Amino acid sequence: MMELKTSICRCCINQCSINVLVEDGKVRSVEGNPDNPQYKGYTCVKGRSQGSSLTDPARLLRPLRRRPDGTHESISSGAALDEIAAKIRRIVAEHGPRAVAAYWGTQAAVGSRPVSAPFFDAFFDAIGTNMRFDPNTIDKGGKHVAPSFLGSWGAPLQGFDAPEAILLIGINPWNTYTGLPAGSPRRWLVDQLAAGCKLIVIDPRRTEVAELASLHLQAAAGHDVPILAAMIKVILAEKLFDRDFAAQHVNGLESLTQTLQAIDVQGVANSAGLRAEDIAEAARTYARARRGYAMAGTGPHMTGQGTLVEYFVQVLETLCGRWMRAGDTIKASPSLLPPVRPRAQARAPDAHWALDGRMRMRGLKQSRAGMPVAALAEEILTPGEGQVRVLFSWGGNPSIAFPDQRRVVEALGKLELFVQIDPWYSQSASLAHYVLPPPLPLEVAASSIGTEHLALRAGYGQAMAHSQYADAVVPRPPGSDLMEEWEIFYELLVRMGYPVDVRPWGHPPSSPKIHFDAKPTTEELLTRFTAGSRVPLETVKRYPGGHIFDNHLIVVEAGDPANTDRLDIGHPEMMKMLNEAIKESAEPEDPRYPYRMLCRRANHFNNSTRKAASNKGLAYNPAYLHPEDMLDLGVDEHDEVSISSPLGVIRAIVAPDAHLRRRTVSIAFGHGSPQDPLADPAIFGSSPNRLVATDQSFDRFTGQPRMTNVPVAIRRMGFSAPAEPER
Ligand SMILES: Nc1nc2c(c(=O)[nH]1)N[C@H]1C(S)=C(S)[C@@H](COP(=O)(O)OP(=O)(O)OC[C@H]3O[C@@H](n4cnc5c(=O)[nH]c(N)nc54)[C@H](O)[C@@H]3O)O[C@H]1N2
Ligand SMILES: Nc1nc2c(c(=O)[nH]1)N[C@H]1C(S)=C(S)[C@@H](COP(=O)(O)OP(=O)(O)OC[C@H]3O[C@@H](n4cnc5c(=O)[nH]c(N)nc54)[C@H](O)[C@@H]3O)O[C@H]1N2
Ligand code: SF4
Ligand SMILES: [Mo]
């Protein structure tokens, strides 16, 4: 029997509304839902091809346990959980809770996080460990830390609501669904541009989105801080800022103006390879627009200066008065979360970026962006009190995504217990003691709550009050032994004798926990976790393909007249770091490493997640080079090169990209064999993280290392494979 079922794609952050054609319990096809008002039928190749992953013979259908020789054998989920619980009990008794670390990755974030994170949190809270990691500190960690220096506003930024100017800094929403609202990003952007919105892009590559820009500053990588500072200088000098807002809510104008005297717009332009007029034009265009948003992506955040970059992005937003005011309506009010009460008022910075957790190396601390992932390998390898001996990894791929891959792989090999929750035999699964496979998204119920929640952070989530609920569309494969992520942590809580008390995801820390005496179902969790939401789940369920719930949208309330807090656009610590950054951007080139390796993403891959049928036959990640550089290197398309940094060397296959700046190599991560970095790149792809150091140049708040603009050497491959340098 054929049936058309509506669902939500959970393969990436866009969370498209999809129609799934099901025949006898099998997915026949996945297509966009043309009737959905937000997505209008949009999907990408990853989502459309997910049906084949459900029946892919490589999919894990039962838990695995590692044998002493490193191969894996099947084990029942019950036995695996018993063994894991016993090991944790022993290790915690011997070494204390800090020996247990946990990491959730990107597929947790786009997948079952809203139902599973509460159980994950409850489990590691019960153990009492703060060695809890997530990808923020190797992604755009500075976004969370910058408000410690700027302060925060009690209401969101204007964001996607009718912008007259958009500033995208090192972000390519065409492929990545960040920086433009969830939905059909191209269609949305084209509509805004047709309505007169101006798009400004700062990126060393003429990306797909840069093609549509009114102004593309094709700057050299790593110059974002000086460029933003130069733009702000122009805005201040030409008095293009929101003077009323600044007078009422802002401190530090004088010290910012003073510090910017050291900035010479022409000098910034020269170092970044730009024209000073273009920097000034970008500043004027952005500041003259009455509404707009700026979004810095992974490019600038991976320069090792993420916090400073983000501070200046937020200073720009503050100067342009982009914060919502009393009476403004939040068009993207989340539906399935309890309504928030935004107020138009500043909260002063507290400089309390550091939270309780401490790493044992390089003075690194837990910040508002989380624990520094880049130092987790060192925590595992460094003996002494507090050494990490256990790692749970859910929906992440440490062996491929963490910088300094060689050290990470060595560290993972030293763990006493490494549990990987993964539907695929990924690079990290292949190194784990236990692999616990969850069902795939179309086999479980879900809601759009994740995208709704993101919408309160400018540059992410949706532009409208869209909401959707989806039942499972197909059953799990017969004979499989799969556990949903929340179920794994539920079962471990029970086995270890801890109470099952969980706080619904997205609810404030002060909200009450829910106690479970008996094991719930996912449907029950979705219901209980949305109690008190702005729109009742029952109402959302009445529109199976998704709907805009724009009755009773949240309206920003007036600020408290007694509040005297202000945002600080001239924070002394940031001003000091700006001066250092200006000096750093003038660093001399090292002639041994004349190329700069840039981060990049591709539409048909989502980080390292198994490529299913979406790769058009291409199993690897090409190293993109400018055609002139290819001539200099004497290589053609499909030729092999070695790319090296002082840390290591990888093999890669070349592809031309005339849209790059000269002397750059642009390559996606998420590929390669961690066990054998010099394995055939045509089969395994190439891993840039082999070349990225964690302890040379890094953001001192988040520990996020320089993961783009990395100096490398490129050579045409000879007859013999290159050797990795000694360490
Ligand atoms: N299809 C797909 N979608 C994804 C992902 C995926 O792998 N595939 N990954 C998801 C994840 S985890 C994330 S974090 C987001 C990331 O989404 P984005 O931040 O959009 O990631 P990229 O497409 O790599 O874009 C980064 C851009 O920064 C530029 N760049 C590099 N260095 C610099 C620099 O120093 N300064 C400036 N200004 N630009 C620079 C690069 O040329 C590139 O165009 O995408 C998410 N969505
Ligand atoms: N050099 C370099 N390093 C980078 C980056 C870069 O641009 N360059 N990007 C950084 C960024 S922005 C990020 S966010 C991190 C990402 O770091 P991670 O989140 O650790 O990496 P992913 O590759 O997204 O890992 C996803 C894992 O989840 C598994 N998976 C797939 N589907 C499911 C599912 O339904 N359930 C579960 N439980 N698992 C599933 C996949 O098989 C894979 O093992 O990497 C960072 N590292
Ligand atoms: S953009 Fe593609 S992968 Fe992402 S949610 Fe939509 S269909 Fe799925
Ligand atoms: Mo990311």
PDB file of N, CA, C and O in Angstrom, residues 335-369:
ATOM      1  N   SER A 335       6.728  28.452  18.976  1.00  0.00           N
ATOM      2  CA  SER A 335       5.379  27.980  19.274  1.00  0.00           C
ATOM      3  C   SER A 335       5.376  26.947  20.388  1.00  0.00           C
ATOM      4  O   SER A 335       4.506  26.969  21.260  1.00  0.00           O
ATOM      5  N   LEU A 336       6.336  26.019  20.349  1.00  0.00           N
ATOM      6  CA  LEU A 336       6.285  24.874  21.258  1.00  0.00           C
ATOM      7  C   LEU A 336       7.106  25.068  22.527  1.00  0.00           C
ATOM      8  O   LEU A 336       7.400  24.118  23.241  1.00  0.00           O
ATOM      9  N   LEU A 337       7.490  26.312  22.790  1.00  0.00           N
ATOM     10  CA  LEU A 337       8.195  26.625  24.041  1.00  0.00           C
ATOM     11  C   LEU A 337       7.316  27.562  24.861  1.00  0.00           C
ATOM     12  O   LEU A 337       6.467  28.270  24.303  1.00  0.00           O
ATOM     13  N   PRO A 338       7.514  27.582  26.175  1.00  0.00           N
ATOM     14  CA  PRO A 338       6.739  28.528  26.976  1.00  0.00           C
ATOM     15  C   PRO A 338       7.070  29.946  26.519  1.00  0.00           C
ATOM     16  O   PRO A 338       8.228  30.233  26.204  1.00  0.00           O
ATOM     17  N   PRO A 339       6.095  30.839  26.441  1.00  0.00           N
ATOM     18  CA  PRO A 339       6.380  32.189  25.954  1.00  0.00           C
ATOM     19  C   PRO A 339       7.385  32.916  26.853  1.00  0.00           C
ATOM     20  O   PRO A 339       7.280  32.831  28.081  1.00  0.00           O
ATOM     21  N   VAL A 340       8.332  33.585  26.237  1.00  0.00           N
ATOM     22  CA  VAL A 340       9.286  34.393  27.007  1.00  0.00           C
ATOM     23  C   VAL A 340       8.715  35.806  27.131  1.00  0.00           C
ATOM     24  O   VAL A 340       7.775  36.164  26.420  1.00  0.00           O
ATOM     25  N   ARG A 341       9.267  36.615  28.039  1.00  0.00           N
ATOM     26  CA  ARG A 341       8.821  38.006  28.186  1.00  0.00           C
ATOM     27  C   ARG A 341       9.991  38.944  27.951  1.00  0.00           C
ATOM     28  O   ARG A 341      10.631  39.405  28.896  1.00  0.00           O
ATOM     29  N   PRO A 342      10.273  39.232  26.683  1.00  0.00           N
ATOM     30  CA  PRO A 342      11.407  40.111  26.388  1.00  0.00           C
ATOM     31  C   PRO A 342      11.147  41.551  26.838  1.00  0.00           C
ATOM     32  O   PRO A 342      10.012  42.026  26.772  1.00  0.00           O
ATOM     33  N   ARG A 343      12.201  42.197  27.283  1.00  0.00           N
ATOM     34  CA  ARG A 343      12.075  43.598  27.703  1.00  0.00           C
ATOM     35  C   ARG A 343      13.164  44.411  27.013  1.00  0.00           C
ATOM     36  O   ARG A 343      14.296  43.968  26.894  1.00  0.00           O
ATOM     37  N   ALA A 344      12.782  45.600  26.613  1.00  0.00           N
ATOM     38  CA  ALA A 344      13.714  46.470  25.905  1.00  0.00           C
ATOM     39  C   ALA A 344      14.621  47.176  26.908  1.00  0.00           C
ATOM     40  O   ALA A 344      14.412  48.335  27.266  1.00  0.00           O
ATOM     41  N   GLN A 345      15.607  46.432  27.369  1.00  0.00           N
ATOM     42  CA  GLN A 345      16.548  47.051  28.308  1.00  0.00           C
ATOM     43  C   GLN A 345      17.873  46.304  28.296  1.00  0.00           C
ATOM     44  O   GLN A 345      17.942  45.121  27.969  1.00  0.00           O
ATOM     45  N   ALA A 346      18.913  47.063  28.645  1.00  0.00           N
ATOM     46  CA  ALA A 346      20.260  46.495  28.624  1.00  0.00           C
ATOM     47  C   ALA A 346      20.555  45.769  29.926  1.00  0.00           C
ATOM     48  O   ALA A 346      20.034  46.146  30.986  1.00  0.00           O
ATOM     49  N   ARG A 347      21.365  44.729  29.830  1.00  0.00           N
ATOM     50  CA  ARG A 347      21.998  44.162  31.018  1.00  0.00           C
ATOM     51  C   ARG A 347      23.496  44.399  30.853  1.00  0.00           C
ATOM     52  O   ARG A 347      24.086  44.040  29.835  1.00  0.00           O
ATOM     53  N   ALA A 348      24.097  45.026  31.834  1.00  0.00           N
ATOM     54  CA  ALA A 348      25.510  45.400  31.723  1.00  0.00           C
ATOM     55  C   ALA A 348      26.383  44.154  31.624  1.00  0.00           C
ATOM     56  O   ALA A 348      26.011  43.098  32.124  1.00  0.00           O
ATOM     57  N   PRO A 349      27.552  44.283  30.999  1.00  0.00           N
ATOM     58  CA  PRO A 349      28.450  43.132  30.945  1.00  0.00           C
ATOM     59  C   PRO A 349      28.953  42.798  32.334  1.00  0.00           C
ATOM     60  O   PRO A 349      29.059  43.675  33.184  1.00  0.00           O
ATOM     61  N   ASP A 350      29.226  41.515  32.563  1.00  0.00           N
ATOM     62  CA  ASP A 350      29.751  41.134  33.872  1.00  0.00           C
ATOM     63  C   ASP A 350      31.184  40.632  33.771  1.00  0.00           C
ATOM     64  O   ASP A 350      31.824  40.379  34.792  1.00  0.00           O
ATOM     65  N   ALA A 351      31.687  40.486  32.537  1.00  0.00           N
ATOM     66  CA  ALA A 351      33.022  39.912  32.283  1.00  0.00           C
ATOM     67  C   ALA A 351      33.163  38.532  32.906  1.00  0.00           C
ATOM     68  O   ALA A 351      34.265  37.994  32.990  1.00  0.00           O
ATOM     69  N   HIS A 352      32.047  37.953  33.345  1.00  0.00           N
ATOM     70  CA  HIS A 352      32.078  36.604  33.918  1.00  0.00           C
ATOM     71  C   HIS A 352      31.961  35.562  32.820  1.00  0.00           C
ATOM     72  O   HIS A 352      31.050  34.741  32.825  1.00  0.00           O
ATOM     73  N   TRP A 353      32.878  35.625  31.889  1.00  0.00           N
ATOM     74  CA  TRP A 353      32.801  34.654  30.796  1.00  0.00           C
ATOM     75  C   TRP A 353      33.174  33.265  31.302  1.00  0.00           C
ATOM     76  O   TRP A 353      32.746  32.266  30.748  1.00  0.00           O
ATOM     77  N   ALA A 354      33.948  33.202  32.385  1.00  0.00           N
ATOM     78  CA  ALA A 354      34.423  31.898  32.873  1.00  0.00           C
ATOM     79  C   ALA A 354      33.417  31.309  33.844  1.00  0.00           C
ATOM     80  O   ALA A 354      32.988  31.958  34.787  1.00  0.00           O
ATOM     81  N   LEU A 355      33.046  30.062  33.599  1.00  0.00           N
ATOM     82  CA  LEU A 355      32.162  29.349  34.519  1.00  0.00           C
ATOM     83  C   LEU A 355      33.027  28.423  35.392  1.00  0.00           C
ATOM     84  O   LEU A 355      34.242  28.562  35.434  1.00  0.00           O
ATOM     85  N   ASP A 356      32.379  27.477  36.049  1.00  0.00           N
ATOM     86  CA  ASP A 356      33.103  26.700  37.064  1.00  0.00           C
ATOM     87  C   ASP A 356      34.178  25.756  36.533  1.00  0.00           C
ATOM     88  O   ASP A 356      35.179  25.516  37.185  1.00  0.00           O
ATOM     89  N   GLY A 357      33.938  25.172  35.368  1.00  0.00           N
ATOM     90  CA  GLY A 357      34.833  24.114  34.893  1.00  0.00           C
ATOM     91  C   GLY A 357      36.235  24.632  34.580  1.00  0.00           C
ATOM     92  O   GLY A 357      36.409  25.732  34.069  1.00  0.00           O
ATOM     93  N   ARG A 358      37.223  23.838  34.908  1.00  0.00           N
ATOM     94  CA  ARG A 358      38.620  24.198  34.628  1.00  0.00           C
ATOM     95  C   ARG A 358      39.268  23.068  33.842  1.00  0.00           C
ATOM     96  O   ARG A 358      39.116  21.904  34.190  1.00  0.00           O
ATOM     97  N   MET A 359      40.033  23.414  32.832  1.00  0.00           N
ATOM     98  CA  MET A 359      40.851  22.427  32.173  1.00  0.00           C
ATOM     99  C   MET A 359      42.200  22.445  32.886  1.00  0.00           C
ATOM    100  O   MET A 359      42.548  23.410  33.553  1.00  0.00           O
ATOM    101  N   ARG A 360      42.960  21.378  32.710  1.00  0.00           N
ATOM    102  CA  ARG A 360      44.247  21.355  33.397  1.00  0.00           C
ATOM    103  C   ARG A 360      45.354  21.957  32.538  1.00  0.00           C
ATOM    104  O   ARG A 360      46.515  21.922  32.928  1.00  0.00           O
ATOM    105  N   MET A 361      45.029  22.449  31.357  1.00  0.00           N
ATOM    106  CA  MET A 361      46.075  22.946  30.487  1.00  0.00           C
ATOM    107  C   MET A 361      45.818  24.368  29.990  1.00  0.00           C
ATOM    108  O   MET A 361      44.686  24.786  29.829  1.00  0.00           O
ATOM    109  N   ARG A 362      46.892  25.079  29.784  1.00  0.00           N
ATOM    110  CA  ARG A 362      46.905  26.399  29.145  1.00  0.00           C
ATOM    111  C   ARG A 362      45.947  27.399  29.785  1.00  0.00           C
ATOM    112  O   ARG A 362      45.484  28.318  29.123  1.00  0.00           O
ATOM    113  N   GLY A 363      45.611  27.180  31.067  1.00  0.00           N
ATOM    114  CA  GLY A 363      44.725  28.124  31.764  1.00  0.00           C
ATOM    115  C   GLY A 363      43.317  28.149  31.181  1.00  0.00           C
ATOM    116  O   GLY A 363      42.561  29.083  31.425  1.00  0.00           O
ATOM    117  N   LEU A 364      42.947  27.138  30.390  1.00  0.00           N
ATOM    118  CA  LEU A 364      41.633  27.146  29.742  1.00  0.00           C
ATOM    119  C   LEU A 364      40.528  26.845  30.741  1.00  0.00           C
ATOM    120  O   LEU A 364      40.711  26.052  31.670  1.00  0.00           O
ATOM    121  N   LYS A 365      39.392  27.481  30.510  1.00  0.00           N
ATOM    122  CA  LYS A 365      38.269  27.352  31.431  1.00  0.00           C
ATOM    123  C   LYS A 365      36.993  27.072  30.653  1.00  0.00           C
ATOM    124  O   LYS A 365      36.922  27.329  29.452  1.00  0.00           O
ATOM    125  N   GLN A 366      36.026  26.594  31.395  1.00  0.00           N
ATOM    126  CA  GLN A 366      34.680  26.518  30.832  1.00  0.00           C
ATOM    127  C   GLN A 366      34.193  27.950  30.621  1.00  0.00           C
ATOM    128  O   GLN A 366      34.382  28.790  31.499  1.00  0.00           O
ATOM    129  N   SER A 367      33.611  28.219  29.473  1.00  0.00           N
ATOM    130  CA  SER A 367      33.083  29.565  29.245  1.00  0.00           C
ATOM    131  C   SER A 367      31.607  29.427  28.941  1.00  0.00           C
ATOM    132  O   SER A 367      31.056  28.334  28.932  1.00  0.00           O
ATOM    133  N   ARG A 368      30.989  30.562  28.629  1.00  0.00           N
ATOM    134  CA  ARG A 368      29.574  30.495  28.237  1.00  0.00           C
ATOM    135  C   ARG A 368      29.403  29.701  26.941  1.00  0.00           C
ATOM    136  O   ARG A 368      28.295  29.322  26.597  1.00  0.00           O
ATOM    137  N   ALA A 369      30.514  29.449  26.235  1.00  0.00           N
ATOM    138  CA  ALA A 369      30.431  28.600  25.036  1.00  0.00           C
ATOM    139  C   ALA A 369      30.650  27.138  25.396  1.00  0.00           C
ATOM    140  O   ALA A 369      30.601  26.282  24.517  1.00  0.00           O
TER     141      ALA A 369
END
